[in-house]
Amino acid sequence: MTEVVGLGYVGLYATDLEAWRTYGTEVLGLQDVSAAENSDDQTVLLRADERGWRFAIHRGDAGGAAYVGWEVANRPALDALGERLAAAGVAVEEDPDCAAVRRVEGLLRCTDADGNRLEFFYGARVPKRPFVSPRGVRFVTGDLGLGHVFFFVTDLSAAKEFYLDTLGFRLSDTIEFHGRKVHFLHVNPRHHSLAFVQNDKLAPALGHFMLEVDHIDDVGRTLDEVNTRGVQLTETLGRHTNDLAISFFMKNPSGSEVEYGYDGRLVDDATWRVSNYDATSLWGHHRD
Ligand SMILES: [Fe+2]
């Protein structure tokens, strides 16, 4: 079993911070808290729930994710995870300076098998002032953590070894199509907090991150915003075979994609059985 209890936060690079500020608030419905959090002018901070922030957009032209923050329950859990990673030969170190910047009580950092920067933390700051979505959206987070991230990996067996064997994430199921097998992993009842698939042609990359809202109308209203504003839709509305989420996919200003969805299935580890699906979607999710 892993000490990780959920996806905590995501850091991204972007060359156009103002585009992200507009997209994050007016399309996604996140709250811009850069000023409230005294962020520097090189970073946009976005809030999705009671946590002080969930997304940090940093000025920079590197692709992919800057970092992914995985939450553990408390200091003993962080220490235990650090010891397990070190015993497995992973170079991991405590970083108090980074913890201060991320506004958490304790933080370890390392890289995964593909060199993606991971941060493990506990003690996220919860401000008194309430979360106010500029579009009236409520995101499904809490015990399920912040949606999920999807990575293209260059060495599937190394990724499986790191996330399943070393970190202890649990396999939910796989989807096999076009000769590749997508792996979906959970750390709490959310069907998956992480998914990855082999990508032979490109460098390791963040494919998308997913935000879940609590009402289908907020998926529809966001889709209206996407169409009205000319945001590039990358997959039409559809329902996934495995997690049963109704969602669509679009480009974000960092060049990766956002999956915006509703009604994701929950996993009960006491009764769950792994399946292998032969399609990603029951309907929809068409790419041009
Ligand atoms: Fe997804």
PDB file of C-alpha atoms and ligand atoms in Angstrom:
ATOM      1  CA  MET A   1       0.000   0.000   0.000  1.00  0.00           C
ATOM      2  CA  THR A   2       1.185   3.464  -0.822  1.00  0.00           C
ATOM      3  CA  GLU A   3       1.362   6.393   1.558  1.00  0.00           C
ATOM      4  CA  VAL A   4       0.026   8.619  -1.248  1.00  0.00           C
ATOM      5  CA  VAL A   5      -3.630   9.565  -0.696  1.00  0.00           C
ATOM      6  CA  GLY A   6      -4.305  11.763  -3.718  1.00  0.00           C
ATOM      7  CA  LEU A   7      -3.145  14.062  -6.462  1.00  0.00           C
ATOM      8  CA  GLY A   8      -2.469  17.347  -4.685  1.00  0.00           C
ATOM      9  CA  TYR A   9      -1.318  19.947  -7.195  1.00  0.00           C
ATOM     10  CA  VAL A  10       0.125  20.401 -10.653  1.00  0.00           C
ATOM     11  CA  GLY A  11       2.777  22.848 -11.885  1.00  0.00           C
ATOM     12  CA  LEU A  12       2.957  23.743 -15.575  1.00  0.00           C
ATOM     13  CA  TYR A  13       5.117  25.946 -17.768  1.00  0.00           C
ATOM     14  CA  ALA A  14       3.652  28.467 -20.200  1.00  0.00           C
ATOM     15  CA  THR A  15       5.061  31.266 -22.300  1.00  0.00           C
ATOM     16  CA  ASP A  16       1.820  33.279 -22.165  1.00  0.00           C
ATOM     17  CA  LEU A  17       0.743  33.648 -18.545  1.00  0.00           C
ATOM     18  CA  GLU A  18      -2.115  36.015 -19.366  1.00  0.00           C
ATOM     19  CA  ALA A  19      -3.599  33.440 -21.747  1.00  0.00           C
ATOM     20  CA  TRP A  20      -3.506  30.917 -18.896  1.00  0.00           C
ATOM     21  CA  ARG A  21      -5.083  33.394 -16.480  1.00  0.00           C
ATOM     22  CA  THR A  22      -8.007  33.949 -18.851  1.00  0.00           C
ATOM     23  CA  TYR A  23      -8.337  30.286 -19.802  1.00  0.00           C
ATOM     24  CA  GLY A  24      -8.019  29.047 -16.214  1.00  0.00           C
ATOM     25  CA  THR A  25     -10.718  31.365 -14.882  1.00  0.00           C
ATOM     26  CA  GLU A  26     -13.156  31.936 -17.734  1.00  0.00           C
ATOM     27  CA  VAL A  27     -13.030  28.485 -19.366  1.00  0.00           C
ATOM     28  CA  LEU A  28     -12.077  26.096 -16.561  1.00  0.00           C
ATOM     29  CA  GLY A  29     -13.789  28.059 -13.773  1.00  0.00           C
ATOM     30  CA  LEU A  30     -10.746  28.122 -11.486  1.00  0.00           C
ATOM     31  CA  GLN A  31     -10.095  31.146  -9.254  1.00  0.00           C
ATOM     32  CA  ASP A  32      -7.064  33.323  -9.910  1.00  0.00           C
ATOM     33  CA  VAL A  33      -5.446  33.771  -6.493  1.00  0.00           C
ATOM     34  CA  SER A  34      -2.084  35.081  -7.708  1.00  0.00           C
ATOM     35  CA  ALA A  35      -2.568  38.475  -6.040  1.00  0.00           C
ATOM     36  CA  ALA A  36      -4.099  37.046  -2.853  1.00  0.00           C
ATOM     37  CA  GLU A  37      -1.193  34.613  -2.515  1.00  0.00           C
ATOM     38  CA  ASN A  38       1.398  37.328  -3.231  1.00  0.00           C
ATOM     39  CA  SER A  39       2.657  35.387  -6.194  1.00  0.00           C
ATOM     40  CA  ASP A  40       5.519  36.853  -8.218  1.00  0.00           C
ATOM     41  CA  ASP A  41       4.840  38.074 -11.773  1.00  0.00           C
ATOM     42  CA  GLN A  42       6.316  34.864 -13.190  1.00  0.00           C
ATOM     43  CA  THR A  43       3.628  32.608 -11.714  1.00  0.00           C
ATOM     44  CA  VAL A  44      -0.157  32.353 -11.960  1.00  0.00           C
ATOM     45  CA  LEU A  45      -1.781  30.496  -9.054  1.00  0.00           C
ATOM     46  CA  LEU A  46      -5.211  28.956  -9.529  1.00  0.00           C
ATOM     47  CA  ARG A  47      -7.556  27.650  -6.873  1.00  0.00           C
ATOM     48  CA  ALA A  48     -10.142  24.859  -7.250  1.00  0.00           C
ATOM     49  CA  ASP A  49     -11.431  24.252  -3.726  1.00  0.00           C
ATOM     50  CA  GLU A  50     -10.656  25.038  -0.086  1.00  0.00           C
ATOM     51  CA  ARG A  51      -6.919  24.619  -0.651  1.00  0.00           C
ATOM     52  CA  GLY A  52      -4.953  27.818  -1.163  1.00  0.00           C
ATOM     53  CA  TRP A  53      -3.987  26.773  -4.694  1.00  0.00           C
ATOM     54  CA  ARG A  54      -4.061  23.688  -6.920  1.00  0.00           C
ATOM     55  CA  PHE A  55      -2.361  24.832 -10.146  1.00  0.00           C
ATOM     56  CA  ALA A  56       0.779  26.927 -10.557  1.00  0.00           C
ATOM     57  CA  ILE A  57       1.581  28.185 -14.056  1.00  0.00           C
ATOM     58  CA  HIS A  58       5.216  29.270 -14.339  1.00  0.00           C
ATOM     59  CA  ARG A  59       6.661  31.394 -17.131  1.00  0.00           C
ATOM     60  CA  GLY A  60       8.860  29.139 -19.214  1.00  0.00           C
ATOM     61  CA  ASP A  61       8.998  27.420 -22.568  1.00  0.00           C
ATOM     62  CA  ALA A  62       9.671  23.861 -21.410  1.00  0.00           C
ATOM     63  CA  GLY A  63       6.909  21.485 -22.411  1.00  0.00           C
ATOM     64  CA  GLY A  64       5.114  19.044 -20.185  1.00  0.00           C
ATOM     65  CA  ALA A  65       4.514  19.389 -16.498  1.00  0.00           C
ATOM     66  CA  ALA A  66       6.903  21.333 -14.291  1.00  0.00           C
ATOM     67  CA  TYR A  67       6.025  19.051 -11.377  1.00  0.00           C
ATOM     68  CA  VAL A  68       3.244  16.926  -9.953  1.00  0.00           C
ATOM     69  CA  GLY A  69       2.454  17.107  -6.234  1.00  0.00           C
ATOM     70  CA  TRP A  70       1.262  13.908  -4.544  1.00  0.00           C
ATOM     71  CA  GLU A  71      -0.264  14.214  -1.088  1.00  0.00           C
ATOM     72  CA  VAL A  72       0.386  11.998   1.933  1.00  0.00           C
ATOM     73  CA  ALA A  73      -1.519  12.179   5.211  1.00  0.00           C
ATOM     74  CA  ASN A  74       1.084  13.453   7.661  1.00  0.00           C
ATOM     75  CA  ARG A  75       4.752  13.609   8.675  1.00  0.00           C
ATOM     76  CA  PRO A  76       5.105   9.897   9.588  1.00  0.00           C
ATOM     77  CA  ALA A  77       3.665   8.946   6.188  1.00  0.00           C
ATOM     78  CA  LEU A  78       6.079  11.311   4.429  1.00  0.00           C
ATOM     79  CA  ASP A  79       9.020   9.875   6.363  1.00  0.00           C
ATOM     80  CA  ALA A  80       7.932   6.294   5.643  1.00  0.00           C
ATOM     81  CA  LEU A  81       7.560   7.046   1.932  1.00  0.00           C
ATOM     82  CA  GLY A  82      10.967   8.708   1.830  1.00  0.00           C
ATOM     83  CA  GLU A  83      12.593   5.690   3.464  1.00  0.00           C
ATOM     84  CA  ARG A  84      10.903   3.291   1.055  1.00  0.00           C
ATOM     85  CA  LEU A  85      11.963   5.334  -1.979  1.00  0.00           C
ATOM     86  CA  ALA A  86      15.542   5.547  -0.737  1.00  0.00           C
ATOM     87  CA  ALA A  87      15.600   1.787  -0.037  1.00  0.00           C
ATOM     88  CA  ALA A  88      14.491   1.213  -3.627  1.00  0.00           C
ATOM     89  CA  GLY A  89      17.430   3.264  -4.875  1.00  0.00           C
ATOM     90  CA  VAL A  90      15.465   6.407  -5.779  1.00  0.00           C
ATOM     91  CA  ALA A  91      17.332   9.672  -5.183  1.00  0.00           C
ATOM     92  CA  VAL A  92      14.915  11.509  -2.890  1.00  0.00           C
ATOM     93  CA  GLU A  93      15.481  14.556  -0.750  1.00  0.00           C
ATOM     94  CA  GLU A  94      13.588  16.728   1.688  1.00  0.00           C
ATOM     95  CA  ASP A  95      13.290  20.309   0.414  1.00  0.00           C
ATOM     96  CA  PRO A  96      12.154  22.844   3.060  1.00  0.00           C
ATOM     97  CA  ASP A  97      12.617  25.798   0.685  1.00  0.00           C
ATOM     98  CA  CYS A  98      10.326  24.202  -1.884  1.00  0.00           C
ATOM     99  CA  ALA A  99       7.836  23.356   0.893  1.00  0.00           C
ATOM    100  CA  ALA A 100       7.705  27.046   1.827  1.00  0.00           C
ATOM    101  CA  VAL A 101       7.053  28.059  -1.779  1.00  0.00           C
ATOM    102  CA  ARG A 102       4.301  25.435  -2.165  1.00  0.00           C
ATOM    103  CA  ARG A 103       2.808  26.440   1.214  1.00  0.00           C
ATOM    104  CA  VAL A 104       2.993  22.921   2.667  1.00  0.00           C
ATOM    105  CA  GLU A 105       4.395  21.668   5.962  1.00  0.00           C
ATOM    106  CA  GLY A 106       6.792  19.091   4.547  1.00  0.00           C
ATOM    107  CA  LEU A 107       7.966  18.059   1.082  1.00  0.00           C
ATOM    108  CA  LEU A 108      10.172  15.421  -0.534  1.00  0.00           C
ATOM    109  CA  ARG A 109      11.154  15.555  -4.178  1.00  0.00           C
ATOM    110  CA  CYS A 110      12.449  13.025  -6.653  1.00  0.00           C
ATOM    111  CA  THR A 111      12.001  12.153 -10.315  1.00  0.00           C
ATOM    112  CA  ASP A 112      10.093   9.241 -11.796  1.00  0.00           C
ATOM    113  CA  ALA A 113      11.504   6.723 -14.280  1.00  0.00           C
ATOM    114  CA  ASP A 114      11.154   9.264 -17.111  1.00  0.00           C
ATOM    115  CA  GLY A 115      12.656  12.193 -15.210  1.00  0.00           C
ATOM    116  CA  ASN A 116       9.330  13.891 -14.425  1.00  0.00           C
ATOM    117  CA  ARG A 117       9.658  15.901 -11.233  1.00  0.00           C
ATOM    118  CA  LEU A 118       7.497  14.562  -8.422  1.00  0.00           C
ATOM    119  CA  GLU A 119       6.856  16.186  -5.061  1.00  0.00           C
ATOM    120  CA  PHE A 120       5.367  14.371  -2.073  1.00  0.00           C
ATOM    121  CA  PHE A 121       3.913  16.612   0.593  1.00  0.00           C
ATOM    122  CA  TYR A 122       1.687  16.868   3.635  1.00  0.00           C
ATOM    123  CA  GLY A 123       0.110  19.823   5.424  1.00  0.00           C
ATOM    124  CA  ALA A 124      -1.370  21.924   2.624  1.00  0.00           C
ATOM    125  CA  ARG A 125      -2.444  25.377   3.754  1.00  0.00           C
ATOM    126  CA  VAL A 126      -6.185  26.051   3.876  1.00  0.00           C
ATOM    127  CA  PRO A 127      -6.974  29.780   3.911  1.00  0.00           C
ATOM    128  CA  LYS A 128      -9.947  31.303   5.701  1.00  0.00           C
ATOM    129  CA  ARG A 129     -11.243  33.096   2.620  1.00  0.00           C
ATOM    130  CA  PRO A 130     -13.611  30.897   0.600  1.00  0.00           C
ATOM    131  CA  PHE A 131     -13.065  29.467  -2.853  1.00  0.00           C
ATOM    132  CA  VAL A 132     -15.186  31.372  -5.360  1.00  0.00           C
ATOM    133  CA  SER A 133     -15.318  29.984  -8.871  1.00  0.00           C
ATOM    134  CA  PRO A 134     -15.741  32.795 -11.409  1.00  0.00           C
ATOM    135  CA  ARG A 135     -18.073  30.473 -13.349  1.00  0.00           C
ATOM    136  CA  GLY A 136     -19.904  29.020 -10.350  1.00  0.00           C
ATOM    137  CA  VAL A 137     -18.299  25.596 -10.838  1.00  0.00           C
ATOM    138  CA  ARG A 138     -17.783  23.119  -8.019  1.00  0.00           C
ATOM    139  CA  PHE A 139     -14.923  20.683  -8.485  1.00  0.00           C
ATOM    140  CA  VAL A 140     -14.947  17.146  -7.094  1.00  0.00           C
ATOM    141  CA  THR A 141     -11.829  16.961  -4.902  1.00  0.00           C
ATOM    142  CA  GLY A 142     -11.720  16.286  -1.133  1.00  0.00           C
ATOM    143  CA  ASP A 143     -10.829  12.688  -0.316  1.00  0.00           C
ATOM    144  CA  LEU A 144     -10.603  11.931  -4.052  1.00  0.00           C
ATOM    145  CA  GLY A 145      -7.819  14.441  -4.612  1.00  0.00           C
ATOM    146  CA  LEU A 146      -7.474  16.720  -7.604  1.00  0.00           C
ATOM    147  CA  GLY A 147      -8.599  14.771 -10.707  1.00  0.00           C
ATOM    148  CA  HIS A 148      -5.862  12.888 -12.522  1.00  0.00           C
ATOM    149  CA  VAL A 149      -2.764  13.252 -14.686  1.00  0.00           C
ATOM    150  CA  PHE A 150      -1.991  11.255 -17.846  1.00  0.00           C
ATOM    151  CA  PHE A 151       1.607  10.762 -18.976  1.00  0.00           C
ATOM    152  CA  PHE A 152       3.229   9.469 -22.138  1.00  0.00           C
ATOM    153  CA  VAL A 153       6.187   7.401 -20.939  1.00  0.00           C
ATOM    154  CA  THR A 154       9.236   6.218 -22.845  1.00  0.00           C
ATOM    155  CA  ASP A 155       9.686   2.941 -20.926  1.00  0.00           C
ATOM    156  CA  LEU A 156       6.428   1.303 -19.888  1.00  0.00           C
ATOM    157  CA  SER A 157       7.990  -1.408 -17.733  1.00  0.00           C
ATOM    158  CA  ALA A 158      10.101   1.164 -15.870  1.00  0.00           C
ATOM    159  CA  ALA A 159       7.001   3.311 -15.259  1.00  0.00           C
ATOM    160  CA  LYS A 160       5.078   0.286 -13.993  1.00  0.00           C
ATOM    161  CA  GLU A 161       7.920  -0.705 -11.704  1.00  0.00           C
ATOM    162  CA  PHE A 162       8.202   2.805 -10.271  1.00  0.00           C
ATOM    163  CA  TYR A 163       4.527   3.596  -9.745  1.00  0.00           C
ATOM    164  CA  LEU A 164       3.109   0.128  -8.982  1.00  0.00           C
ATOM    165  CA  ASP A 165       5.982  -1.659  -7.236  1.00  0.00           C
ATOM    166  CA  THR A 166       8.010   1.146  -5.645  1.00  0.00           C
ATOM    167  CA  LEU A 167       5.340   3.752  -4.889  1.00  0.00           C
ATOM    168  CA  GLY A 168       2.552   1.216  -4.372  1.00  0.00           C
ATOM    169  CA  PHE A 169      -0.148   2.829  -6.525  1.00  0.00           C
ATOM    170  CA  ARG A 170      -2.847   0.232  -7.334  1.00  0.00           C
ATOM    171  CA  LEU A 171      -3.824  -0.875 -10.829  1.00  0.00           C
ATOM    172  CA  SER A 172      -7.481  -0.153 -11.650  1.00  0.00           C
ATOM    173  CA  ASP A 173      -7.528  -1.523 -15.192  1.00  0.00           C
ATOM    174  CA  THR A 174      -5.984  -1.243 -18.628  1.00  0.00           C
ATOM    175  CA  ILE A 175      -7.264  -0.224 -22.049  1.00  0.00           C
ATOM    176  CA  GLU A 176      -5.625  -1.869 -25.037  1.00  0.00           C
ATOM    177  CA  PHE A 177      -5.975  -0.208 -28.416  1.00  0.00           C
ATOM    178  CA  HIS A 178      -3.783   0.474 -31.448  1.00  0.00           C
ATOM    179  CA  GLY A 179      -1.341  -2.072 -30.000  1.00  0.00           C
ATOM    180  CA  ARG A 180      -0.705  -0.046 -26.853  1.00  0.00           C
ATOM    181  CA  LYS A 181      -1.940  -0.588 -23.337  1.00  0.00           C
ATOM    182  CA  VAL A 182      -2.967   2.374 -21.192  1.00  0.00           C
ATOM    183  CA  HIS A 183      -2.513   1.740 -17.454  1.00  0.00           C
ATOM    184  CA  PHE A 184      -4.864   3.371 -14.942  1.00  0.00           C
ATOM    185  CA  LEU A 185      -3.785   3.584 -11.280  1.00  0.00           C
ATOM    186  CA  HIS A 186      -5.622   4.642  -8.129  1.00  0.00           C
ATOM    187  CA  VAL A 187      -4.543   5.769  -4.659  1.00  0.00           C
ATOM    188  CA  ASN A 188      -8.026   6.478  -3.224  1.00  0.00           C
ATOM    189  CA  PRO A 189     -11.575   5.690  -4.418  1.00  0.00           C
ATOM    190  CA  ARG A 190     -11.184   7.902  -7.512  1.00  0.00           C
ATOM    191  CA  HIS A 191     -10.921   5.406 -10.392  1.00  0.00           C
ATOM    192  CA  HIS A 192      -7.530   6.771 -11.383  1.00  0.00           C
ATOM    193  CA  SER A 193      -5.297   9.587 -10.196  1.00  0.00           C
ATOM    194  CA  LEU A 194      -2.618   8.595 -12.724  1.00  0.00           C
ATOM    195  CA  ALA A 195      -2.631   6.978 -16.141  1.00  0.00           C
ATOM    196  CA  PHE A 196       0.230   6.330 -18.536  1.00  0.00           C
ATOM    197  CA  VAL A 197       0.904   4.758 -21.904  1.00  0.00           C
ATOM    198  CA  GLN A 198       4.030   3.902 -23.859  1.00  0.00           C
ATOM    199  CA  ASN A 199       5.036   6.571 -26.337  1.00  0.00           C
ATOM    200  CA  ASP A 200       7.793   5.366 -28.644  1.00  0.00           C
ATOM    201  CA  LYS A 201       8.084   8.453 -30.810  1.00  0.00           C
ATOM    202  CA  LEU A 202       8.184  11.405 -28.474  1.00  0.00           C
ATOM    203  CA  ALA A 203       9.921  12.465 -25.311  1.00  0.00           C
ATOM    204  CA  PRO A 204       8.111  11.840 -22.017  1.00  0.00           C
ATOM    205  CA  ALA A 205       5.240  14.254 -21.745  1.00  0.00           C
ATOM    206  CA  LEU A 206       2.144  15.222 -19.840  1.00  0.00           C
ATOM    207  CA  GLY A 207      -0.743  14.288 -22.129  1.00  0.00           C
ATOM    208  CA  HIS A 208      -3.531  15.791 -20.084  1.00  0.00           C
ATOM    209  CA  PHE A 209      -4.836  16.471 -16.625  1.00  0.00           C
ATOM    210  CA  MET A 210      -8.447  15.958 -15.666  1.00  0.00           C
ATOM    211  CA  LEU A 211     -10.790  18.169 -13.678  1.00  0.00           C
ATOM    212  CA  GLU A 212     -14.050  16.680 -12.418  1.00  0.00           C
ATOM    213  CA  VAL A 213     -17.113  18.825 -11.733  1.00  0.00           C
ATOM    214  CA  ASP A 214     -20.156  17.807  -9.739  1.00  0.00           C
ATOM    215  CA  HIS A 215     -22.837  18.514 -12.330  1.00  0.00           C
ATOM    216  CA  ILE A 216     -23.241  17.560 -15.991  1.00  0.00           C
ATOM    217  CA  ASP A 217     -24.493  21.073 -16.793  1.00  0.00           C
ATOM    218  CA  ASP A 218     -21.075  22.471 -15.852  1.00  0.00           C
ATOM    219  CA  VAL A 219     -19.482  20.156 -18.435  1.00  0.00           C
ATOM    220  CA  GLY A 220     -21.987  21.461 -20.992  1.00  0.00           C
ATOM    221  CA  ARG A 221     -21.539  25.106 -20.040  1.00  0.00           C
ATOM    222  CA  THR A 222     -17.764  24.752 -20.232  1.00  0.00           C
ATOM    223  CA  LEU A 223     -18.130  23.125 -23.648  1.00  0.00           C
ATOM    224  CA  ASP A 224     -20.187  26.171 -24.695  1.00  0.00           C
ATOM    225  CA  GLU A 225     -17.325  28.440 -23.535  1.00  0.00           C
ATOM    226  CA  VAL A 226     -14.817  26.344 -25.475  1.00  0.00           C
ATOM    227  CA  ASN A 227     -16.862  26.631 -28.658  1.00  0.00           C
ATOM    228  CA  THR A 228     -17.635  30.331 -28.202  1.00  0.00           C
ATOM    229  CA  ARG A 229     -14.001  31.252 -27.541  1.00  0.00           C
ATOM    230  CA  GLY A 230     -12.491  29.035 -30.197  1.00  0.00           C
ATOM    231  CA  VAL A 231     -10.490  26.916 -27.743  1.00  0.00           C
ATOM    232  CA  GLN A 232      -9.220  23.852 -29.633  1.00  0.00           C
ATOM    233  CA  LEU A 233     -11.414  20.855 -28.842  1.00  0.00           C
ATOM    234  CA  THR A 234      -9.291  17.699 -29.119  1.00  0.00           C
ATOM    235  CA  GLU A 235     -11.902  15.044 -28.241  1.00  0.00           C
ATOM    236  CA  THR A 236     -15.650  15.518 -28.458  1.00  0.00           C
ATOM    237  CA  LEU A 237     -17.984  14.754 -25.574  1.00  0.00           C
ATOM    238  CA  GLY A 238     -17.966  11.053 -24.747  1.00  0.00           C
ATOM    239  CA  ARG A 239     -18.066   8.462 -21.978  1.00  0.00           C
ATOM    240  CA  HIS A 240     -15.046   6.360 -21.056  1.00  0.00           C
ATOM    241  CA  THR A 241     -15.372   2.577 -20.878  1.00  0.00           C
ATOM    242  CA  ASN A 242     -13.457   2.163 -17.641  1.00  0.00           C
ATOM    243  CA  ASP A 243     -14.074   5.081 -15.299  1.00  0.00           C
ATOM    244  CA  LEU A 244     -17.438   5.908 -16.936  1.00  0.00           C
ATOM    245  CA  ALA A 245     -16.692   9.636 -16.802  1.00  0.00           C
ATOM    246  CA  ILE A 246     -18.566  11.810 -19.287  1.00  0.00           C
ATOM    247  CA  SER A 247     -15.983  14.286 -20.525  1.00  0.00           C
ATOM    248  CA  PHE A 248     -14.406  16.184 -23.389  1.00  0.00           C
ATOM    249  CA  PHE A 249     -10.791  17.144 -24.087  1.00  0.00           C
ATOM    250  CA  MET A 250      -9.315  20.486 -25.119  1.00  0.00           C
ATOM    251  CA  LYS A 251      -5.937  22.163 -25.544  1.00  0.00           C
ATOM    252  CA  ASN A 252      -4.660  24.393 -22.750  1.00  0.00           C
ATOM    253  CA  PRO A 253      -2.230  27.315 -23.242  1.00  0.00           C
ATOM    254  CA  SER A 254       0.732  25.113 -22.227  1.00  0.00           C
ATOM    255  CA  GLY A 255       0.105  22.819 -25.207  1.00  0.00           C
ATOM    256  CA  SER A 256      -1.076  19.814 -23.199  1.00  0.00           C
ATOM    257  CA  GLU A 257      -4.741  18.933 -22.848  1.00  0.00           C
ATOM    258  CA  VAL A 258      -7.402  19.262 -20.186  1.00  0.00           C
ATOM    259  CA  GLU A 259     -10.088  16.623 -19.739  1.00  0.00           C
ATOM    260  CA  TYR A 260     -13.196  18.223 -18.272  1.00  0.00           C
ATOM    261  CA  GLY A 261     -15.672  15.699 -16.937  1.00  0.00           C
ATOM    262  CA  TYR A 262     -18.342  14.460 -14.606  1.00  0.00           C
ATOM    263  CA  ASP A 263     -19.559  11.253 -12.943  1.00  0.00           C
ATOM    264  CA  GLY A 264     -16.298   9.327 -12.609  1.00  0.00           C
ATOM    265  CA  ARG A 265     -16.687   5.856 -11.129  1.00  0.00           C
ATOM    266  CA  LEU A 266     -15.349   5.028  -7.656  1.00  0.00           C
ATOM    267  CA  VAL A 267     -13.192   2.044  -6.753  1.00  0.00           C
ATOM    268  CA  ASP A 268     -13.765  -0.105  -3.653  1.00  0.00           C
ATOM    269  CA  ASP A 269     -10.542  -2.047  -3.103  1.00  0.00           C
ATOM    270  CA  ALA A 270     -12.400  -4.734  -1.133  1.00  0.00           C
ATOM    271  CA  THR A 271     -14.353  -5.837  -4.209  1.00  0.00           C
ATOM    272  CA  TRP A 272     -12.518  -4.326  -7.193  1.00  0.00           C
ATOM    273  CA  ARG A 273     -11.255  -6.561  -9.977  1.00  0.00           C
ATOM    274  CA  VAL A 274      -8.863  -5.455 -12.716  1.00  0.00           C
ATOM    275  CA  SER A 275     -10.284  -5.445 -16.265  1.00  0.00           C
ATOM    276  CA  ASN A 276      -8.699  -4.989 -19.666  1.00  0.00           C
ATOM    277  CA  TYR A 277     -10.884  -2.957 -22.040  1.00  0.00           C
ATOM    278  CA  ASP A 278     -10.625  -2.945 -25.839  1.00  0.00           C
ATOM    279  CA  ALA A 279     -11.797   0.640 -26.356  1.00  0.00           C
ATOM    280  CA  THR A 280     -11.400   3.958 -24.563  1.00  0.00           C
ATOM    281  CA  SER A 281     -14.989   5.071 -24.873  1.00  0.00           C
ATOM    282  CA  LEU A 282     -18.537   3.712 -24.875  1.00  0.00           C
ATOM    283  CA  TRP A 283     -19.512   6.592 -27.162  1.00  0.00           C
ATOM    284  CA  GLY A 284     -18.073   9.893 -28.363  1.00  0.00           C
ATOM    285  CA  HIS A 285     -14.523  11.140 -27.648  1.00  0.00           C
ATOM    286  CA  HIS A 286     -13.933  11.524 -31.364  1.00  0.00           C
ATOM    287  CA  ARG A 287     -10.664  13.091 -32.510  1.00  0.00           C
ATOM    288  CA  ASP A 288     -10.493  14.915 -35.835  1.00  0.00           C
TER     289      ASP A 288
HETATM  290 FE    FE B   1      -8.189  11.205 -18.509  1.00  0.00          FE
END
